[in-house]
Amino acid sequence: MTIREFPPGFLWGAAAAAYQIEGAVHADGRTPSIWDTFVTVPGAILHGDTADVACEHYERMPQDVALMKRLGLASYRFSLAWPRVCPDGGALNPAGLDFYRRLTDELLDTGITPFPTLYHWDLPQALEDRGGWTNRDTAYRFLDYAMAVHDALGDRIDSWTTLNEPWCSAFMGYTGGGHAPGRQEGVAGVVAAHHLLLGHGLFVDAFRGRGGTADRGKTVGITLNPTVADPFDPSREEDVDAARRLDGFHNRVFLDPLFHGKYPDDLESDTDGMLFDAKPWQDFVLDGDLELISRPLDFLGVNFYHGDVPAALPYDAQPGELLGSRIEHSSRPRQSPYPGAGMVFPRTGRPTTDRDWEIDPVAFTRLLVRLKDVYDAPPVYITENGVMACDVVEDGAVHDTARQRFIEQHLHAMLDAMDRGVDVRGYFVWSFMDNFEWSYGFAHRFGLVHVDYDTQVRTPKDSALWFSRLAAQNRLPVA
Ligand code: FCB
């Protein structure tokens, strides 16, 4: 049997995010985030689930870290809840910060490398009340919060990720409305994206100012969820244009300012005449912003689940032909997250996951190679990859073969990119355990570990045991 080896020291881990697992939404001075508000909006979350309790990780953290240790994870990617650390987006709350101090210590004591993200979508509601990410001031409030965390934990934490998937925060939050804060305000998504990037750049600048450099073992990066956009019908001009727009509003709107110091030209033409607060989005980009945003990074985090194959509207879809039509959704109406661009996603015939996402590992390889070739991206960590499955516990076990298969296929695709010169340093499964999957609530299970939400019993799935062996061996057999 052929074996593919990973580089020595390759970082194997699993990821989670504060709001999805912690619960304890009122504990120790935490105030509401935009997600605490959004879950109360009728129809916003499937089955009306809320994350008030979630996985009770706030109380069960030491046992959860012990389980990570048993599973042999070398690293744990978690996020800090801004409204715990700086309630209402204001002054530092030592009791809230203390949770992350204990978590960090617990991880280090057990030999697990902490890999924190400063912002995984839980903006303090008080800041949203003042305009949220469409208000430039939010970027400066983020800087204050992030530096407070850095100054408290920076001696023990080596790698910092500023934002998780700002595309979702900006375009699902302010254009499409499927995510908190649920605003459907067209080009507001681009304004929000700019302020998110500004917050990122402000932190990178301050971090470097505190002596944070790779040669001192201190690194900083950002996690994006870039996609590969292919036209559904390459011979149809409108589909080719839909793929270009999707690439612009999803990938290049972040990659170009981060790595080339400018916004793409076609983003400007695609949003021509669209106003937010009576102004074009370019008016929100002030002198010096792009210099901050394009400060060199030590790593790029990549979250990958699927590629995208859009067809332009009008498109006459047959029942069941569009992706997502086989799963139950929350009922609140959404807009396209791509301002002014109507498109749909017909099935291409590839196999799909239980969430009705098409499985396309080749797109993962193509994406990673593009990041190197076009953007000369810094070293990459795969900060999320994984699969939703309708897992059930039978006789104390979960036989989630589809998850193992999915991860295996994507690891091979990642290795293919590495063979082509892409410098990938680590891989985190999404997710460590089943959790609150945003607008899908608890119905969508992504964990290596099954969570029984009635009893809070954790059951490692077969994939967890397999992943643990893989991480220990640092190599993958070729099937
Ligand atoms: C990503 C999110 C993560 C989780 C996975 C399935 O977009 O970053 O929190 O919801 O999708």
mmCIF file of N, CA and C and ligand atoms in Angstrom, residues 17 20 120-121 164-165 168 303 305 355 357 384 430 437-438 446, ligand 1:
data_model
loop_
_atom_site.group_PDB
_atom_site.id
_atom_site.type_symbol
_atom_site.label_atom_id
_atom_site.label_comp_id
_atom_site.label_asym_id
_atom_site.label_seq_id
_atom_site.Cartn_x
_atom_site.Cartn_y
_atom_site.Cartn_z
ATOM 1 N N ALA A 17 -16.189 27.335 17.936
ATOM 2 C CA ALA A 17 -16.308 28.786 18.118
ATOM 3 C C ALA A 17 -17.162 29.064 19.353
ATOM 4 N N GLN A 20 -21.028 28.912 19.499
ATOM 5 C CA GLN A 20 -21.608 27.638 19.081
ATOM 6 C C GLN A 20 -21.549 26.561 20.171
ATOM 7 N N HIS A 120 -15.289 35.465 15.862
ATOM 8 C CA HIS A 120 -16.047 34.462 15.109
ATOM 9 C C HIS A 120 -17.529 34.841 15.224
ATOM 10 N N TRP A 121 -17.847 36.054 14.755
ATOM 11 C CA TRP A 121 -19.208 36.490 14.427
ATOM 12 C C TRP A 121 -20.061 37.056 15.566
ATOM 13 N N ASN A 164 -12.713 35.297 11.634
ATOM 14 C CA ASN A 164 -13.149 34.081 10.949
ATOM 15 C C ASN A 164 -14.161 34.452 9.870
ATOM 16 N N GLU A 165 -13.853 34.080 8.633
ATOM 17 C CA GLU A 165 -14.792 34.229 7.521
ATOM 18 C C GLU A 165 -15.521 35.571 7.523
ATOM 19 N N CYS A 168 -18.908 35.918 5.685
ATOM 20 C CA CYS A 168 -20.203 35.623 6.319
ATOM 21 C C CYS A 168 -20.658 36.816 7.146
ATOM 22 N N ASN A 303 -10.804 28.136 5.277
ATOM 23 C CA ASN A 303 -11.917 27.228 5.579
ATOM 24 C C ASN A 303 -12.497 26.768 4.261
ATOM 25 N N TYR A 305 -15.321 24.002 2.390
ATOM 26 C CA TYR A 305 -16.355 22.960 2.435
ATOM 27 C C TYR A 305 -16.784 22.521 1.033
ATOM 28 N N ARG A 355 -25.978 17.766 4.064
ATOM 29 C CA ARG A 355 -26.455 19.140 4.016
ATOM 30 C C ARG A 355 -26.746 19.576 2.584
ATOM 31 N N TRP A 357 -24.565 19.838 0.189
ATOM 32 C CA TRP A 357 -23.429 20.567 -0.380
ATOM 33 C C TRP A 357 -22.684 19.587 -1.275
ATOM 34 N N GLU A 384 -10.618 25.176 8.842
ATOM 35 C CA GLU A 384 -11.867 24.405 8.926
ATOM 36 C C GLU A 384 -12.031 23.571 7.672
ATOM 37 N N TRP A 430 -13.434 20.820 11.243
ATOM 38 C CA TRP A 430 -14.625 21.424 11.828
ATOM 39 C C TRP A 430 -15.619 20.293 11.988
ATOM 40 N N GLU A 437 -25.243 25.143 15.001
ATOM 41 C CA GLU A 437 -24.790 25.435 13.643
ATOM 42 C C GLU A 437 -25.572 26.632 13.069
ATOM 43 N N TRP A 438 -25.444 27.770 13.721
ATOM 44 C CA TRP A 438 -26.006 29.044 13.262
ATOM 45 C C TRP A 438 -27.478 28.898 12.841
ATOM 46 N N PHE A 446 -21.674 18.494 12.897
ATOM 47 C CA PHE A 446 -20.378 18.530 12.221
ATOM 48 C C PHE A 446 -19.262 17.921 13.072
HETATM 49 C C1 FCB B 1 -18.234 27.910 8.764
HETATM 50 C C2 FCB B 1 -18.195 28.545 10.130
HETATM 51 C C3 FCB B 1 -18.299 27.565 11.266
HETATM 52 C C4 FCB B 1 -19.274 26.443 10.971
HETATM 53 C C5 FCB B 1 -18.970 25.818 9.630
HETATM 54 C C6 FCB B 1 -19.855 24.656 9.266
HETATM 55 O O1 FCB B 1 -18.718 28.823 7.829
HETATM 56 O O2 FCB B 1 -17.012 29.305 10.281
HETATM 57 O O3 FCB B 1 -18.627 28.279 12.433
HETATM 58 O O4 FCB B 1 -20.564 26.921 11.030
HETATM 59 O O5 FCB B 1 -19.058 26.793 8.622
#
